[in-house]
């Protein structure tokens, strides 16, 4: 591509060349009209122009690009062609409507299938949940029945043990042990002067294993205060009380009917 500076240089050189030619023509015309005497020496002024400058000056000026040829106007369609085009467009619209309707039917069928599948899953989940609840209820009922049976068995065992204990405690061994306790208390009792015949007192005695007495209280008693105090002191003097013949007969809290006479 030609640079802009080269263009201006070429233009300047062209102007100088034309000015030089014009000056030479004027000078020759003047010499033709007014011939002068030859001078002994003439000074010639000239401009040195190199070969590149001359080629640039002689180069033809660039021509503007030719305008593109205008295409011929399109031919007007005939009525038959217009009708054919309209029929094709109508067929395309009908085909598009058919495809859209088919797509809608497919979407509706897919939605119905998904809804049916969801309903089936929901029914299966409800059925499984009902079965789990029924199984849990059956297991809970079985556990309750087992617990009740165990409780009944334990209650029956407790009643049996209580009956056996009652029989054991109400037997001759228990009576013999209580007689030993009463005899020891009677031996430790110091009768006060106010004591009369036929004294009967209920003694509430608390003991620890080994027979050591820790507490004594007098319940119903037909003696006076001196009698009551003397009997209480006798219980403490009788400590430790005689042990039972069977360790199973031991009781921490004893209720003794004290009749010294």
mmCIF file of C-alpha atoms in Angstrom:
data_model
loop_
_atom_site.group_PDB
_atom_site.id
_atom_site.type_symbol
_atom_site.label_atom_id
_atom_site.label_comp_id
_atom_site.label_asym_id
_atom_site.label_seq_id
_atom_site.Cartn_x
_atom_site.Cartn_y
_atom_site.Cartn_z
ATOM 1 C CA UNK A 1 0.000 0.000 0.000
ATOM 2 C CA UNK A 2 1.350 3.478 -0.934
ATOM 3 C CA UNK A 3 2.183 5.648 2.042
ATOM 4 C CA UNK A 4 0.644 9.103 2.404
ATOM 5 C CA UNK A 5 4.124 10.755 2.629
ATOM 6 C CA UNK A 6 5.152 9.218 -0.715
ATOM 7 C CA UNK A 7 2.040 10.707 -2.317
ATOM 8 C CA UNK A 8 2.889 14.212 -1.140
ATOM 9 C CA UNK A 9 6.505 13.864 -2.267
ATOM 10 C CA UNK A 10 5.370 12.784 -5.722
ATOM 11 C CA UNK A 11 2.971 15.719 -5.898
ATOM 12 C CA UNK A 12 5.696 18.194 -4.893
ATOM 13 C CA UNK A 13 8.127 16.843 -7.471
ATOM 14 C CA UNK A 14 5.458 17.014 -10.165
ATOM 15 C CA UNK A 15 4.775 20.668 -9.341
ATOM 16 C CA UNK A 16 8.484 21.466 -9.458
ATOM 17 C CA UNK A 17 8.905 19.695 -12.819
ATOM 18 C CA UNK A 18 5.973 21.552 -14.371
ATOM 19 C CA UNK A 19 7.272 24.859 -12.988
ATOM 20 C CA UNK A 20 10.665 24.143 -14.533
ATOM 21 C CA UNK A 21 9.121 23.334 -17.925
ATOM 22 C CA UNK A 22 6.909 26.411 -17.752
ATOM 23 C CA UNK A 23 9.917 28.590 -16.931
ATOM 24 C CA UNK A 24 11.842 27.134 -19.868
ATOM 25 C CA UNK A 25 8.932 27.854 -22.257
ATOM 26 C CA UNK A 26 8.623 31.454 -21.057
ATOM 27 C CA UNK A 27 12.308 31.915 -21.323
ATOM 28 C CA UNK A 28 12.401 30.601 -24.933
ATOM 29 C CA UNK A 29 9.469 32.790 -25.905
ATOM 30 C CA UNK A 30 11.251 35.834 -24.502
ATOM 31 C CA UNK A 31 14.404 34.926 -26.372
ATOM 32 C CA UNK A 32 12.401 34.531 -29.565
ATOM 33 C CA UNK A 33 10.888 37.978 -29.255
ATOM 34 C CA UNK A 34 13.889 39.777 -27.854
ATOM 35 C CA UNK A 35 17.053 38.084 -29.010
ATOM 36 C CA UNK A 36 20.010 39.035 -26.842
ATOM 37 C CA UNK A 37 23.591 39.151 -27.534
ATOM 38 C CA UNK A 38 25.406 36.050 -26.580
ATOM 39 C CA UNK A 39 27.193 36.468 -23.353
ATOM 40 C CA UNK A 40 30.558 35.056 -22.844
ATOM 41 C CA UNK A 41 29.303 32.796 -20.051
ATOM 42 C CA UNK A 42 25.776 31.712 -19.134
ATOM 43 C CA UNK A 43 24.745 30.254 -15.800
ATOM 44 C CA UNK A 44 22.161 27.463 -16.128
ATOM 45 C CA UNK A 45 19.937 26.647 -13.250
ATOM 46 C CA UNK A 46 18.482 23.121 -13.149
ATOM 47 C CA UNK A 47 16.848 20.790 -10.715
ATOM 48 C CA UNK A 48 18.271 17.315 -10.293
ATOM 49 C CA UNK A 49 15.608 14.683 -10.234
ATOM 50 C CA UNK A 50 16.517 11.044 -9.528
ATOM 51 C CA UNK A 51 15.093 8.021 -11.287
ATOM 52 C CA UNK A 52 12.705 7.115 -8.446
ATOM 53 C CA UNK A 53 11.157 10.578 -8.551
ATOM 54 C CA UNK A 54 10.687 10.340 -12.308
ATOM 55 C CA UNK A 55 9.034 6.912 -12.008
ATOM 56 C CA UNK A 56 6.747 8.276 -9.328
ATOM 57 C CA UNK A 57 5.841 11.242 -11.519
ATOM 58 C CA UNK A 58 5.303 9.057 -14.594
ATOM 59 C CA UNK A 59 3.179 6.531 -12.635
ATOM 60 C CA UNK A 60 -0.476 6.909 -13.626
ATOM 61 C CA UNK A 61 -2.827 8.217 -10.964
ATOM 62 C CA UNK A 62 -4.944 5.530 -9.280
ATOM 63 C CA UNK A 63 -8.353 5.178 -10.795
ATOM 64 C CA UNK A 64 -11.400 5.031 -8.520
ATOM 65 C CA UNK A 65 -12.930 1.557 -8.244
ATOM 66 C CA UNK A 66 -15.683 0.814 -10.659
ATOM 67 C CA UNK A 67 -19.181 0.714 -9.240
ATOM 68 C CA UNK A 68 -20.537 -2.804 -8.925
ATOM 69 C CA UNK A 69 -22.982 -3.862 -11.534
ATOM 70 C CA UNK A 70 -26.584 -3.656 -10.388
ATOM 71 C CA UNK A 71 -28.354 -7.011 -10.450
ATOM 72 C CA UNK A 72 -31.340 -7.265 -12.660
ATOM 73 C CA UNK A 73 -34.660 -6.824 -10.908
ATOM 74 C CA UNK A 74 -36.258 -10.132 -9.859
ATOM 75 C CA UNK A 75 -38.931 -11.477 -12.044
ATOM 76 C CA UNK A 76 -42.478 -11.138 -10.731
ATOM 77 C CA UNK A 77 -44.040 -14.542 -9.803
ATOM 78 C CA UNK A 78 -47.006 -15.717 -11.810
ATOM 79 C CA UNK A 79 -50.443 -16.343 -10.205
ATOM 80 C CA UNK A 80 -49.820 -20.071 -10.472
ATOM 81 C CA UNK A 81 -46.545 -19.728 -8.576
ATOM 82 C CA UNK A 82 -48.238 -17.581 -5.896
ATOM 83 C CA UNK A 83 -50.985 -20.180 -5.499
ATOM 84 C CA UNK A 84 -48.384 -22.963 -5.288
ATOM 85 C CA UNK A 85 -46.451 -21.063 -2.610
ATOM 86 C CA UNK A 86 -49.625 -20.405 -0.607
ATOM 87 C CA UNK A 87 -50.568 -24.082 -0.832
ATOM 88 C CA UNK A 88 -47.090 -25.059 0.406
ATOM 89 C CA UNK A 89 -47.347 -22.625 3.335
ATOM 90 C CA UNK A 90 -50.795 -23.966 4.193
ATOM 91 C CA UNK A 91 -49.455 -27.520 4.111
ATOM 92 C CA UNK A 92 -46.583 -26.486 6.400
ATOM 93 C CA UNK A 93 -49.039 -24.896 8.862
ATOM 94 C CA UNK A 94 -51.198 -28.029 8.864
ATOM 95 C CA UNK A 95 -48.123 -30.215 9.408
ATOM 96 C CA UNK A 96 -46.924 -27.983 12.247
ATOM 97 C CA UNK A 97 -50.382 -28.123 13.871
ATOM 98 C CA UNK A 98 -50.381 -31.913 13.593
ATOM 99 C CA UNK A 99 -46.919 -32.154 15.152
ATOM 100 C CA UNK A 100 -47.928 -29.784 17.972
ATOM 101 C CA UNK A 101 -51.101 -31.808 18.637
ATOM 102 C CA UNK A 102 -49.100 -35.052 18.649
ATOM 103 C CA UNK A 103 -46.586 -33.531 21.080
ATOM 104 C CA UNK A 104 -49.418 -32.382 23.369
ATOM 105 C CA UNK A 105 -50.989 -35.867 23.309
ATOM 106 C CA UNK A 106 -47.619 -37.439 24.131
ATOM 107 C CA UNK A 107 -47.077 -34.987 26.987
ATOM 108 C CA UNK A 108 -50.564 -35.678 28.352
ATOM 109 C CA UNK A 109 -49.980 -39.441 28.140
ATOM 110 C CA UNK A 110 -46.639 -39.081 29.929
ATOM 111 C CA UNK A 111 -48.227 -36.928 32.652
ATOM 112 C CA UNK A 112 -51.016 -39.495 33.113
ATOM 113 C CA UNK A 113 -48.467 -42.299 33.321
ATOM 114 C CA UNK A 114 -46.405 -40.396 35.909
ATOM 115 C CA UNK A 115 -49.543 -39.634 37.939
ATOM 116 C CA UNK A 116 -50.582 -43.295 37.820
ATOM 117 C CA UNK A 117 -47.089 -44.341 38.916
ATOM 118 C CA UNK A 118 -47.153 -41.849 41.793
ATOM 119 C CA UNK A 119 -50.592 -43.119 42.837
ATOM 120 C CA UNK A 120 -49.321 -46.703 42.737
ATOM 121 C CA UNK A 121 -46.305 -45.789 44.882
ATOM 122 C CA UNK A 122 -48.520 -43.898 47.349
ATOM 123 C CA UNK A 123 -50.877 -46.883 47.631
ATOM 124 C CA UNK A 124 -47.947 -49.242 48.182
ATOM 125 C CA UNK A 125 -46.514 -46.924 50.842
ATOM 126 C CA UNK A 126 -49.870 -46.677 52.636
ATOM 127 C CA UNK A 127 -50.254 -50.456 52.524
ATOM 128 C CA UNK A 128 -46.733 -51.000 53.860
ATOM 129 C CA UNK A 129 -47.323 -48.422 56.581
ATOM 130 C CA UNK A 130 -50.593 -50.095 57.589
ATOM 131 C CA UNK A 131 -48.851 -53.472 57.704
ATOM 132 C CA UNK A 132 -46.060 -52.008 59.848
ATOM 133 C CA UNK A 133 -48.585 -50.481 62.240
ATOM 134 C CA UNK A 134 -50.516 -53.745 62.459
ATOM 135 C CA UNK A 135 -47.297 -55.652 63.113
ATOM 136 C CA UNK A 136 -46.212 -53.128 65.745
ATOM 137 C CA UNK A 137 -49.648 -53.331 67.396
ATOM 138 C CA UNK A 138 -49.472 -57.143 67.421
ATOM 139 C CA UNK A 139 -45.985 -57.028 68.906
ATOM 140 C CA UNK A 140 -47.096 -54.495 71.528
ATOM 141 C CA UNK A 141 -50.096 -56.669 72.406
ATOM 142 C CA UNK A 142 -47.838 -59.708 72.664
ATOM 143 C CA UNK A 143 -45.402 -57.810 74.886
ATOM 144 C CA UNK A 144 -48.290 -56.626 77.067
ATOM 145 C CA UNK A 145 -49.628 -60.178 77.318
ATOM 146 C CA UNK A 146 -46.185 -61.498 78.189
ATOM 147 C CA UNK A 147 -45.717 -58.766 80.788
ATOM 148 C CA UNK A 148 -49.125 -59.497 82.261
ATOM 149 C CA UNK A 149 -48.355 -63.212 82.387
ATOM 150 C CA UNK A 150 -45.022 -62.473 84.029
ATOM 151 C CA UNK A 151 -46.710 -60.157 86.505
ATOM 152 C CA UNK A 152 -49.353 -62.772 87.300
ATOM 153 C CA UNK A 153 -46.641 -65.359 87.769
ATOM 154 C CA UNK A 154 -44.678 -63.074 90.071
ATOM 155 C CA UNK A 155 -47.824 -62.224 92.023
ATOM 156 C CA UNK A 156 -48.655 -65.893 92.418
ATOM 157 C CA UNK A 157 -45.128 -66.603 93.552
ATOM 158 C CA UNK A 158 -45.269 -63.768 96.045
ATOM 159 C CA UNK A 159 -48.562 -65.031 97.402
ATOM 160 C CA UNK A 160 -47.108 -68.507 97.730
ATOM 161 C CA UNK A 161 -44.034 -67.201 99.516
ATOM 162 C CA UNK A 162 -46.172 -65.029 101.786
ATOM 163 C CA UNK A 163 -48.378 -68.000 102.633
ATOM 164 C CA UNK A 164 -45.356 -70.150 103.358
ATOM 165 C CA UNK A 165 -43.830 -67.369 105.466
ATOM 166 C CA UNK A 166 -47.087 -66.892 107.317
ATOM 167 C CA UNK A 167 -47.245 -70.593 108.040
ATOM 168 C CA UNK A 168 -43.646 -70.561 109.163
ATOM 169 C CA UNK A 169 -44.097 -67.498 111.341
ATOM 170 C CA UNK A 170 -47.297 -68.760 112.858
ATOM 171 C CA UNK A 171 -45.863 -72.164 113.585
ATOM 172 C CA UNK A 172 -44.487 -73.554 116.839
ATOM 173 C CA UNK A 173 -40.949 -72.373 116.077
ATOM 174 C CA UNK A 174 -42.059 -68.733 116.103
ATOM 175 C CA UNK A 175 -44.114 -69.246 119.279
ATOM 176 C CA UNK A 176 -41.164 -70.926 121.004
ATOM 177 C CA UNK A 177 -38.839 -68.029 120.025
ATOM 178 C CA UNK A 178 -41.261 -65.375 121.323
ATOM 179 C CA UNK A 179 -41.637 -67.378 124.595
ATOM 180 C CA UNK A 180 -37.858 -67.325 125.002
ATOM 181 C CA UNK A 181 -37.809 -63.533 124.542
ATOM 182 C CA UNK A 182 -40.638 -63.029 127.027
ATOM 183 C CA UNK A 183 -38.935 -65.275 129.594
ATOM 184 C CA UNK A 184 -35.675 -63.347 129.345
ATOM 185 C CA UNK A 185 -37.461 -60.014 129.777
ATOM 186 C CA UNK A 186 -39.371 -61.401 132.774
ATOM 187 C CA UNK A 187 -36.132 -62.490 134.399
ATOM 188 C CA UNK A 188 -34.676 -59.022 133.869
ATOM 189 C CA UNK A 189 -37.754 -57.241 135.220
ATOM 190 C CA UNK A 190 -37.531 -55.692 138.665
ATOM 191 C CA UNK A 191 -41.091 -55.531 139.977
ATOM 192 C CA UNK A 192 -41.909 -52.138 141.491
ATOM 193 C CA UNK A 193 -43.910 -51.928 144.775
ATOM 194 C CA UNK A 194 -46.948 -50.573 142.905
ATOM 195 C CA UNK A 195 -47.171 -53.581 140.617
ATOM 196 C CA UNK A 196 -50.257 -55.680 141.219
ATOM 197 C CA UNK A 197 -51.146 -59.113 139.990
ATOM 198 C CA UNK A 198 -52.461 -59.640 136.426
ATOM 199 C CA UNK A 199 -50.238 -57.105 134.648
ATOM 200 C CA UNK A 200 -50.556 -57.201 130.830
ATOM 201 C CA UNK A 201 -48.583 -54.865 128.576
ATOM 202 C CA UNK A 202 -47.904 -54.747 124.829
ATOM 203 C CA UNK A 203 -44.214 -54.128 124.075
ATOM 204 C CA UNK A 204 -43.014 -52.693 120.754
ATOM 205 C CA UNK A 205 -39.352 -53.686 120.477
ATOM 206 C CA UNK A 206 -36.911 -52.834 117.681
ATOM 207 C CA UNK A 207 -33.771 -54.953 117.333
ATOM 208 C CA UNK A 208 -30.897 -55.403 114.931
ATOM 209 C CA UNK A 209 -29.440 -58.689 113.682
ATOM 210 C CA UNK A 210 -27.737 -60.262 116.654
ATOM 211 C CA UNK A 211 -30.597 -59.372 119.040
ATOM 212 C CA UNK A 212 -29.354 -55.931 120.184
ATOM 213 C CA UNK A 213 -32.342 -53.801 121.277
ATOM 214 C CA UNK A 214 -32.339 -50.277 119.798
ATOM 215 C CA UNK A 215 -35.782 -48.983 120.821
ATOM 216 C CA UNK A 216 -38.624 -49.892 123.196
ATOM 217 C CA UNK A 217 -42.098 -48.420 123.536
ATOM 218 C CA UNK A 218 -44.982 -49.518 125.745
ATOM 219 C CA UNK A 219 -48.381 -49.851 124.081
ATOM 220 C CA UNK A 220 -51.502 -50.879 125.927
ATOM 221 C CA UNK A 221 -50.666 -51.590 129.574
ATOM 222 C CA UNK A 222 -52.750 -51.894 132.788
ATOM 223 C CA UNK A 223 -49.860 -50.868 135.044
ATOM 224 C CA UNK A 224 -48.972 -47.445 136.333
ATOM 225 C CA UNK A 225 -46.094 -45.305 135.191
ATOM 226 C CA UNK A 226 -43.606 -47.047 137.474
ATOM 227 C CA UNK A 227 -44.600 -50.415 136.063
ATOM 228 C CA UNK A 228 -44.305 -49.160 132.511
ATOM 229 C CA UNK A 229 -40.846 -47.714 133.114
ATOM 230 C CA UNK A 230 -39.647 -50.866 134.911
ATOM 231 C CA UNK A 231 -40.775 -53.086 132.018
ATOM 232 C CA UNK A 232 -39.035 -50.818 129.477
ATOM 233 C CA UNK A 233 -35.819 -50.998 131.517
ATOM 234 C CA UNK A 234 -36.154 -54.781 131.706
ATOM 235 C CA UNK A 235 -36.234 -55.029 127.888
ATOM 236 C CA UNK A 236 -32.969 -53.076 127.602
ATOM 237 C CA UNK A 237 -31.400 -55.295 130.338
ATOM 238 C CA UNK A 238 -32.512 -58.419 128.423
ATOM 239 C CA UNK A 239 -30.615 -57.239 125.318
ATOM 240 C CA UNK A 240 -29.340 -59.049 123.352
ATOM 241 C CA UNK A 241 -32.505 -61.025 122.812
ATOM 242 C CA UNK A 242 -32.402 -64.748 122.054
ATOM 243 C CA UNK A 243 -31.843 -65.525 118.340
ATOM 244 C CA UNK A 244 -34.567 -67.313 116.361
ATOM 245 C CA UNK A 245 -34.069 -71.021 115.674
ATOM 246 C CA UNK A 246 -34.395 -70.257 111.938
ATOM 247 C CA UNK A 247 -32.744 -67.069 110.533
ATOM 248 C CA UNK A 248 -35.777 -66.707 108.234
ATOM 249 C CA UNK A 249 -37.908 -66.029 111.315
ATOM 250 C CA UNK A 250 -35.928 -62.950 112.303
ATOM 251 C CA UNK A 251 -37.957 -59.764 112.577
ATOM 252 C CA UNK A 252 -36.595 -56.308 113.230
ATOM 253 C CA UNK A 253 -39.808 -55.021 114.817
ATOM 254 C CA UNK A 254 -41.331 -57.289 117.492
ATOM 255 C CA UNK A 255 -44.725 -56.995 119.156
ATOM 256 C CA UNK A 256 -44.610 -58.864 122.482
ATOM 257 C CA UNK A 257 -47.515 -59.453 124.876
ATOM 258 C CA UNK A 258 -45.803 -59.221 128.277
ATOM 259 C CA UNK A 259 -47.610 -61.099 131.088
ATOM 260 C CA UNK A 260 -45.149 -61.617 133.972
ATOM 261 C CA UNK A 261 -47.613 -63.434 136.341
#
